[in-house]
PDB file of C-alpha atoms and ligand atoms in Angstrom:
ATOM      1  CA  MET Y   1      -0.311  -0.083   0.037  1.00  0.00           C
ATOM      2  CA  PRO Y   2       1.800   3.523  -0.638  1.00  0.00           C
ATOM      3  CA  ARG Y   3       1.682   5.778   2.370  1.00  0.00           C
ATOM      4  CA  PRO Y   4      -0.413   8.934   1.952  1.00  0.00           C
ATOM      5  CA  GLY Y   5       1.337  11.660  -0.352  1.00  0.00           C
ATOM      6  CA  GLU Y   6       3.141   9.281  -2.164  1.00  0.00           C
ATOM      7  CA  ILE Y   7       3.116   9.422  -5.630  1.00  0.00           C
ATOM      8  CA  THR Y   8       2.752   5.652  -7.374  1.00  0.00           C
ATOM      9  CA  LEU Y   9       3.149   4.168 -10.749  1.00  0.00           C
ATOM     10  CA  SER Y  10      -1.080   3.878 -11.007  1.00  0.00           C
ATOM     11  CA  HIS Y  11      -1.257   7.696 -10.378  1.00  0.00           C
ATOM     12  CA  ARG Y  12      -0.620   8.572 -14.574  1.00  0.00           C
ATOM     13  CA  GLY Y  13      -2.576  10.729 -15.921  1.00  0.00           C
ATOM     14  CA  VAL Y  14      -3.059  11.699 -20.216  1.00  0.00           C
ATOM     15  CA  LEU Y  15      -1.578  14.271 -21.620  1.00  0.00           C
ATOM     16  CA  PHE Y  16      -3.376  15.206 -24.663  1.00  0.00           C
ATOM     17  CA  LEU Y  17      -1.868  17.647 -27.189  1.00  0.00           C
ATOM     18  CA  ASP Y  18      -4.276  18.946 -29.760  1.00  0.00           C
ATOM     19  CA  GLU Y  19      -2.594  20.189 -33.323  1.00  0.00           C
ATOM     20  CA  LEU Y  20       1.009  18.783 -32.426  1.00  0.00           C
ATOM     21  CA  PRO Y  21       3.277  20.760 -34.489  1.00  0.00           C
ATOM     22  CA  GLU Y  22       1.334  24.016 -33.582  1.00  0.00           C
ATOM     23  CA  PHE Y  23       3.655  23.394 -30.532  1.00  0.00           C
ATOM     24  CA  GLY Y  24       7.102  24.947 -30.423  1.00  0.00           C
ATOM     25  CA  HIS Y  25       9.916  22.769 -31.220  1.00  0.00           C
ATOM     26  CA  THR Y  26      11.076  23.287 -27.938  1.00  0.00           C
ATOM     27  CA  VAL Y  27       8.311  22.667 -26.023  1.00  0.00           C
ATOM     28  CA  LEU Y  28       8.153  18.970 -28.038  1.00  0.00           C
ATOM     29  CA  GLU Y  29      11.708  17.958 -27.874  1.00  0.00           C
ATOM     30  CA  VAL Y  30      11.246  18.634 -23.823  1.00  0.00           C
ATOM     31  CA  LEU Y  31       9.013  16.151 -23.837  1.00  0.00           C
ATOM     32  CA  ARG Y  32      11.663  13.395 -24.442  1.00  0.00           C
ATOM     33  CA  GLN Y  33      12.738  13.113 -21.069  1.00  0.00           C
ATOM     34  CA  PRO Y  34       9.364  12.662 -18.932  1.00  0.00           C
ATOM     35  CA  LEU Y  35       8.581  10.195 -21.580  1.00  0.00           C
ATOM     36  CA  GLU Y  36      11.344   8.200 -21.172  1.00  0.00           C
ATOM     37  CA  ASP Y  37      12.128   8.633 -17.745  1.00  0.00           C
ATOM     38  CA  LYS Y  38       8.524   9.272 -16.224  1.00  0.00           C
ATOM     39  CA  THR Y  39       9.959  12.413 -14.702  1.00  0.00           C
ATOM     40  CA  VAL Y  40      10.850  16.098 -14.889  1.00  0.00           C
ATOM     41  CA  THR Y  41      13.776  17.796 -13.596  1.00  0.00           C
ATOM     42  CA  ILE Y  42      13.370  21.378 -13.521  1.00  0.00           C
ATOM     43  CA  SER Y  43      16.493  24.157 -12.995  1.00  0.00           C
ATOM     44  CA  ARG Y  44      16.547  27.466 -11.837  1.00  0.00           C
ATOM     45  CA  ALA Y  45      18.839  29.247  -9.769  1.00  0.00           C
ATOM     46  CA  GLN Y  46      17.578  28.322  -6.455  1.00  0.00           C
ATOM     47  CA  GLY Y  47      18.841  24.629  -7.262  1.00  0.00           C
ATOM     48  CA  THR Y  48      17.746  21.715  -9.256  1.00  0.00           C
ATOM     49  CA  ILE Y  49      14.192  19.636  -8.569  1.00  0.00           C
ATOM     50  CA  THR Y  50      12.848  16.217 -10.078  1.00  0.00           C
ATOM     51  CA  PHE Y  51       9.035  15.546  -9.983  1.00  0.00           C
ATOM     52  CA  PRO Y  52       7.498  12.286 -11.270  1.00  0.00           C
ATOM     53  CA  ALA Y  53       5.766  13.180 -14.679  1.00  0.00           C
ATOM     54  CA  ASN Y  54       4.006   9.722 -15.520  1.00  0.00           C
ATOM     55  CA  PHE Y  55       1.801   9.647 -18.060  1.00  0.00           C
ATOM     56  CA  MET Y  56       0.285   8.932 -21.475  1.00  0.00           C
ATOM     57  CA  LEU Y  57       0.645  11.246 -24.428  1.00  0.00           C
ATOM     58  CA  VAL Y  58      -1.820  11.080 -26.606  1.00  0.00           C
ATOM     59  CA  ALA Y  59      -1.862  13.678 -29.835  1.00  0.00           C
ATOM     60  CA  ALA Y  60      -3.250  14.610 -32.707  1.00  0.00           C
ATOM     61  CA  MET Y  61      -2.230  16.591 -35.814  1.00  0.00           C
ATOM     62  CA  ASN Y  62      -3.393  17.031 -39.371  1.00  0.00           C
ATOM     63  CA  PRO Y  63      -1.965  14.753 -42.257  1.00  0.00           C
ATOM     64  CA  CYS Y  64      -1.315  18.679 -43.890  1.00  0.00           C
ATOM     65  CA  PRO Y  65      -1.358  22.401 -43.103  1.00  0.00           C
ATOM     66  CA  CYS Y  66      -4.855  22.406 -44.762  1.00  0.00           C
ATOM     67  CA  GLY Y  67      -6.083  18.957 -43.507  1.00  0.00           C
ATOM     68  CA  PHE Y  68      -7.377  17.256 -46.653  1.00  0.00           C
ATOM     69  CA  ALA Y  69      -3.918  15.129 -47.228  1.00  0.00           C
ATOM     70  CA  SER Y  70      -5.778  11.709 -47.200  1.00  0.00           C
ATOM     71  CA  ASP Y  71      -9.021  13.149 -47.765  1.00  0.00           C
ATOM     72  CA  PRO Y  72     -10.726  10.957 -50.973  1.00  0.00           C
ATOM     73  CA  VAL Y  73     -12.990  13.643 -51.930  1.00  0.00           C
ATOM     74  CA  ARG Y  74     -11.761  17.543 -50.801  1.00  0.00           C
ATOM     75  CA  GLU Y  75      -8.409  18.008 -52.593  1.00  0.00           C
ATOM     76  CA  CYS Y  76      -4.907  19.220 -50.518  1.00  0.00           C
ATOM     77  CA  THR Y  77      -3.748  22.819 -51.810  1.00  0.00           C
ATOM     78  CA  CYS Y  78      -0.379  22.643 -49.823  1.00  0.00           C
ATOM     79  CA  SER Y  79       3.178  21.842 -51.681  1.00  0.00           C
ATOM     80  CA  PRO Y  80       4.793  18.926 -51.275  1.00  0.00           C
ATOM     81  CA  SER Y  81       7.386  20.681 -49.615  1.00  0.00           C
ATOM     82  CA  ALA Y  82       4.973  22.445 -47.208  1.00  0.00           C
ATOM     83  CA  ILE Y  83       3.293  18.861 -46.205  1.00  0.00           C
ATOM     84  CA  SER Y  84       7.310  17.627 -45.364  1.00  0.00           C
ATOM     85  CA  ARG Y  85       8.048  20.977 -43.440  1.00  0.00           C
ATOM     86  CA  TYR Y  86       4.870  20.823 -41.519  1.00  0.00           C
ATOM     87  CA  ARG Y  87       5.368  17.032 -40.446  1.00  0.00           C
ATOM     88  CA  LYS Y  88       9.245  17.580 -39.542  1.00  0.00           C
ATOM     89  CA  ARG Y  89       7.967  19.891 -36.690  1.00  0.00           C
ATOM     90  CA  ILE Y  90       7.641  16.232 -35.061  1.00  0.00           C
ATOM     91  CA  SER Y  91      11.289  14.908 -34.576  1.00  0.00           C
ATOM     92  CA  GLY Y  92      12.515  11.605 -35.470  1.00  0.00           C
ATOM     93  CA  PRO Y  93      13.415  10.996 -31.307  1.00  0.00           C
ATOM     94  CA  LEU Y  94      10.007  11.950 -30.379  1.00  0.00           C
ATOM     95  CA  LEU Y  95       7.827   9.801 -33.093  1.00  0.00           C
ATOM     96  CA  ASP Y  96      10.145   7.036 -31.893  1.00  0.00           C
ATOM     97  CA  ARG Y  97       8.796   7.379 -28.537  1.00  0.00           C
ATOM     98  CA  ILE Y  98       5.352   6.984 -29.312  1.00  0.00           C
ATOM     99  CA  ASP Y  99       3.758   3.301 -29.650  1.00  0.00           C
ATOM    100  CA  LEU Y 100       0.059   3.978 -31.941  1.00  0.00           C
ATOM    101  CA  PHE Y 101      -0.047   5.821 -34.656  1.00  0.00           C
ATOM    102  CA  VAL Y 102      -4.046   5.416 -35.795  1.00  0.00           C
ATOM    103  CA  GLU Y 103      -5.118   7.586 -39.277  1.00  0.00           C
ATOM    104  CA  VAL Y 104      -8.564   8.754 -38.829  1.00  0.00           C
ATOM    105  CA  PRO Y 105     -10.728   9.698 -41.856  1.00  0.00           C
ATOM    106  CA  SER Y 106     -13.345  11.622 -42.413  1.00  0.00           C
ATOM    107  CA  VAL Y 107     -16.728  10.285 -41.789  1.00  0.00           C
ATOM    108  CA  ASP Y 108     -19.292  10.615 -45.093  1.00  0.00           C
ATOM    109  CA  TYR Y 109     -22.682  11.820 -44.223  1.00  0.00           C
ATOM    110  CA  GLU Y 110     -24.499   8.000 -45.013  1.00  0.00           C
ATOM    111  CA  LYS Y 111     -22.156   6.840 -42.443  1.00  0.00           C
ATOM    112  CA  LEU Y 112     -23.257   9.270 -39.800  1.00  0.00           C
ATOM    113  CA  ILE Y 113     -26.761   8.830 -40.442  1.00  0.00           C
ATOM    114  CA  GLN Y 114     -27.003   4.850 -39.901  1.00  0.00           C
ATOM    115  CA  PRO Y 115     -27.139   3.127 -36.302  1.00  0.00           C
ATOM    116  CA  PRO Y 116     -23.562   2.534 -35.047  1.00  0.00           C
ATOM    117  CA  ASN Y 117     -22.342  -1.187 -35.320  1.00  0.00           C
ATOM    118  CA  ALA Y 118     -19.186  -1.486 -33.596  1.00  0.00           C
ATOM    119  CA  GLU Y 119     -18.859  -3.142 -30.174  1.00  0.00           C
ATOM    120  CA  SER Y 120     -20.418  -1.599 -26.945  1.00  0.00           C
ATOM    121  CA  SER Y 121     -18.001   0.368 -24.567  1.00  0.00           C
ATOM    122  CA  THR Y 122     -18.949  -2.426 -22.216  1.00  0.00           C
ATOM    123  CA  ILE Y 123     -17.381  -5.655 -23.958  1.00  0.00           C
ATOM    124  CA  VAL Y 124     -14.183  -3.689 -24.949  1.00  0.00           C
ATOM    125  CA  ARG Y 125     -13.812  -2.522 -21.106  1.00  0.00           C
ATOM    126  CA  GLU Y 126     -14.427  -6.272 -20.112  1.00  0.00           C
ATOM    127  CA  ARG Y 127     -11.498  -7.261 -22.666  1.00  0.00           C
ATOM    128  CA  ILE Y 128      -9.435  -4.445 -21.683  1.00  0.00           C
ATOM    129  CA  GLU Y 129      -9.996  -5.255 -17.835  1.00  0.00           C
ATOM    130  CA  ARG Y 130      -8.814  -8.902 -18.552  1.00  0.00           C
ATOM    131  CA  ALA Y 131      -5.809  -8.076 -20.317  1.00  0.00           C
ATOM    132  CA  ARG Y 132      -4.948  -5.511 -17.497  1.00  0.00           C
ATOM    133  CA  ARG Y 133      -5.385  -8.460 -14.713  1.00  0.00           C
ATOM    134  CA  LEU Y 134      -2.573 -10.474 -17.217  1.00  0.00           C
ATOM    135  CA  GLN Y 135      -0.169  -7.447 -16.932  1.00  0.00           C
ATOM    136  CA  ARG Y 136      -0.823  -7.413 -13.079  1.00  0.00           C
ATOM    137  CA  GLN Y 137       0.084 -10.899 -12.502  1.00  0.00           C
ATOM    138  CA  ARG Y 138       2.874 -10.800 -15.268  1.00  0.00           C
ATOM    139  CA  PHE Y 139       4.889  -7.926 -13.002  1.00  0.00           C
ATOM    140  CA  ASP Y 140       4.002  -9.417  -9.395  1.00  0.00           C
ATOM    141  CA  GLY Y 141       6.224  -8.328  -7.194  1.00  0.00           C
ATOM    142  CA  THR Y 142       7.692  -5.449  -9.287  1.00  0.00           C
ATOM    143  CA  SER Y 143       7.000  -1.847  -9.594  1.00  0.00           C
ATOM    144  CA  MET Y 144       5.676  -2.245 -13.048  1.00  0.00           C
ATOM    145  CA  ILE Y 145       2.099  -2.918 -13.790  1.00  0.00           C
ATOM    146  CA  ILE Y 146       1.844  -2.551 -17.736  1.00  0.00           C
ATOM    147  CA  ASN Y 147       3.721  -3.836 -20.478  1.00  0.00           C
ATOM    148  CA  ALA Y 148       4.565  -0.580 -21.668  1.00  0.00           C
ATOM    149  CA  GLU Y 149       6.774  -0.151 -18.704  1.00  0.00           C
ATOM    150  CA  MET Y 150       9.156  -2.975 -19.437  1.00  0.00           C
ATOM    151  CA  GLY Y 151      12.722  -2.415 -20.244  1.00  0.00           C
ATOM    152  CA  PRO Y 152      15.059  -4.644 -22.387  1.00  0.00           C
ATOM    153  CA  VAL Y 153      15.001  -7.878 -20.124  1.00  0.00           C
ATOM    154  CA  GLU Y 154      11.240  -7.912 -19.389  1.00  0.00           C
ATOM    155  CA  VAL Y 155      10.466  -8.014 -23.356  1.00  0.00           C
ATOM    156  CA  TRP Y 156      13.403 -10.571 -24.028  1.00  0.00           C
ATOM    157  CA  ASN Y 157      11.453 -12.600 -21.001  1.00  0.00           C
ATOM    158  CA  PHE Y 158       7.814 -11.965 -21.990  1.00  0.00           C
ATOM    159  CA  CYS Y 159       8.266 -10.796 -25.685  1.00  0.00           C
ATOM    160  CA  GLN Y 160       9.003 -13.977 -27.230  1.00  0.00           C
ATOM    161  CA  VAL Y 161       7.214 -14.278 -30.967  1.00  0.00           C
ATOM    162  CA  ASP Y 162       6.099 -17.871 -32.233  1.00  0.00           C
ATOM    163  CA  ASP Y 163       8.334 -19.290 -35.123  1.00  0.00           C
ATOM    164  CA  SER Y 164       5.148 -18.277 -37.636  1.00  0.00           C
ATOM    165  CA  ALA Y 165       6.238 -14.142 -36.388  1.00  0.00           C
ATOM    166  CA  LYS Y 166      10.114 -14.448 -36.682  1.00  0.00           C
ATOM    167  CA  SER Y 167      10.754 -14.191 -40.378  1.00  0.00           C
ATOM    168  CA  LEU Y 168       7.644 -11.130 -40.461  1.00  0.00           C
ATOM    169  CA  LEU Y 169      10.282  -9.680 -37.387  1.00  0.00           C
ATOM    170  CA  GLN Y 170      13.283  -9.536 -38.872  1.00  0.00           C
ATOM    171  CA  ALA Y 171      11.792  -8.361 -42.200  1.00  0.00           C
ATOM    172  CA  ALA Y 172      10.249  -5.786 -40.712  1.00  0.00           C
ATOM    173  CA  MET Y 173      13.441  -4.761 -38.914  1.00  0.00           C
ATOM    174  CA  LYS Y 174      14.814  -4.471 -42.394  1.00  0.00           C
ATOM    175  CA  GLN Y 175      12.407  -2.551 -43.991  1.00  0.00           C
ATOM    176  CA  MET Y 176      11.123  -0.361 -41.299  1.00  0.00           C
ATOM    177  CA  HIS Y 177      14.665   0.743 -40.212  1.00  0.00           C
ATOM    178  CA  LEU Y 178      13.554   0.616 -36.507  1.00  0.00           C
ATOM    179  CA  SER Y 179      16.215   1.551 -33.962  1.00  0.00           C
ATOM    180  CA  ALA Y 180      16.491  -0.708 -30.888  1.00  0.00           C
ATOM    181  CA  ARG Y 181      13.792   1.450 -29.307  1.00  0.00           C
ATOM    182  CA  GLY Y 182      11.313   1.013 -32.123  1.00  0.00           C
ATOM    183  CA  PHE Y 183      12.105  -2.580 -32.171  1.00  0.00           C
ATOM    184  CA  HIS Y 184      11.356  -3.056 -28.442  1.00  0.00           C
ATOM    185  CA  ARG Y 185       8.026  -0.813 -29.017  1.00  0.00           C
ATOM    186  CA  ILE Y 186       6.965  -3.320 -31.431  1.00  0.00           C
ATOM    187  CA  LEU Y 187       7.167  -5.881 -29.269  1.00  0.00           C
ATOM    188  CA  LYS Y 188       5.457  -4.413 -26.233  1.00  0.00           C
ATOM    189  CA  VAL Y 189       2.786  -3.490 -28.453  1.00  0.00           C
ATOM    190  CA  SER Y 190       2.559  -6.997 -30.362  1.00  0.00           C
ATOM    191  CA  ARG Y 191       2.442  -8.371 -26.912  1.00  0.00           C
ATOM    192  CA  THR Y 192      -0.595  -5.978 -25.215  1.00  0.00           C
ATOM    193  CA  ILE Y 193      -2.431  -7.251 -28.511  1.00  0.00           C
ATOM    194  CA  ALA Y 194      -1.529 -11.017 -27.546  1.00  0.00           C
ATOM    195  CA  ASP Y 195      -3.046 -10.213 -24.066  1.00  0.00           C
ATOM    196  CA  LEU Y 196      -6.245  -8.780 -25.388  1.00  0.00           C
ATOM    197  CA  ALA Y 197      -6.135 -12.001 -27.419  1.00  0.00           C
ATOM    198  CA  GLU Y 198      -5.381 -14.021 -23.996  1.00  0.00           C
ATOM    199  CA  ALA Y 199      -2.690 -15.472 -26.214  1.00  0.00           C
ATOM    200  CA  GLU Y 200       0.254 -16.952 -24.128  1.00  0.00           C
ATOM    201  CA  THR Y 201       2.679 -16.333 -27.160  1.00  0.00           C
ATOM    202  CA  ILE Y 202       3.196 -13.519 -29.760  1.00  0.00           C
ATOM    203  CA  GLY Y 203       1.815 -14.628 -33.188  1.00  0.00           C
ATOM    204  CA  ILE Y 204       2.219 -13.563 -36.982  1.00  0.00           C
ATOM    205  CA  SER Y 205      -0.985 -11.959 -36.384  1.00  0.00           C
ATOM    206  CA  HIS Y 206      -0.498  -9.638 -33.496  1.00  0.00           C
ATOM    207  CA  LEU Y 207       2.419  -9.010 -34.802  1.00  0.00           C
ATOM    208  CA  ALA Y 208       1.255  -8.030 -38.330  1.00  0.00           C
ATOM    209  CA  GLU Y 209      -1.233  -5.678 -36.513  1.00  0.00           C
ATOM    210  CA  ALA Y 210       1.342  -4.131 -34.059  1.00  0.00           C
ATOM    211  CA  LEU Y 211       3.289  -2.966 -37.459  1.00  0.00           C
ATOM    212  CA  GLN Y 212       0.026  -1.578 -38.440  1.00  0.00           C
ATOM    213  CA  TYR Y 213       0.012   0.929 -36.243  1.00  0.00           C
ATOM    214  CA  ARG Y 214       3.907   2.145 -36.962  1.00  0.00           C
ATOM    215  CA  PRO Y 215       3.630   5.386 -39.493  1.00  0.00           C
ATOM    216  CA  ALA Y 216       4.241   4.112 -42.829  1.00  0.00           C
ATOM    217  CA  SER Y 217       5.657   7.320 -44.459  1.00  0.00           C
ATOM    218  CA  TRP Y 218       7.041  10.159 -42.664  1.00  0.00           C
ATOM    219  CA  GLY Y 219       8.893  12.720 -44.234  1.00  0.00           C
TER     220      GLY Y 219
HETATM  221 ZN1   ZN F 301      -3.137  19.726 -47.674  1.00  0.00          ZN
END
């Protein structure tokens, strides 16, 4: 049990940054330390102090300055160099620290007026709770509670892929020029997808899904 006032790993929040590229370059680069170490260090003339800063970063951005680069109907009016400049505001090292990239297309009028046929949030929540329970059991006796917190040793111990997934992993490493950090991220996301499916080892479908969450092109 945590002592009163003690900040534990379960005390975390969500930091949501809308229009991510509109934040200054320095502001975005400063995020790298808390994303990596879960702490933030503030230095002033009187001294330096480190605070806990364990949060989940959620960010949204347009595909280009006008917002229509991937729209099937509206035409994008941005030049390729303007799109490139816009995307380059998010540095490679910051991108490398983001687990999931999801493109959200605009929704047609016809779809909006139809009744939703997606899974209910209650069912999704139950699946997530089951996966979270699995993760708590996995990290029992450690300070970790979720897969995202695994270091290289835990990734080695808990993120073994089955034989069918090994060649895909090797091909993805080469094609996507993954850094060691990117490689570990793919495996951690794959482990979570396997947990959601209540699968013991990471199979090819779990790995393939995790790979889809990496950005296809960024330039
Ligand atoms: Zn555009």
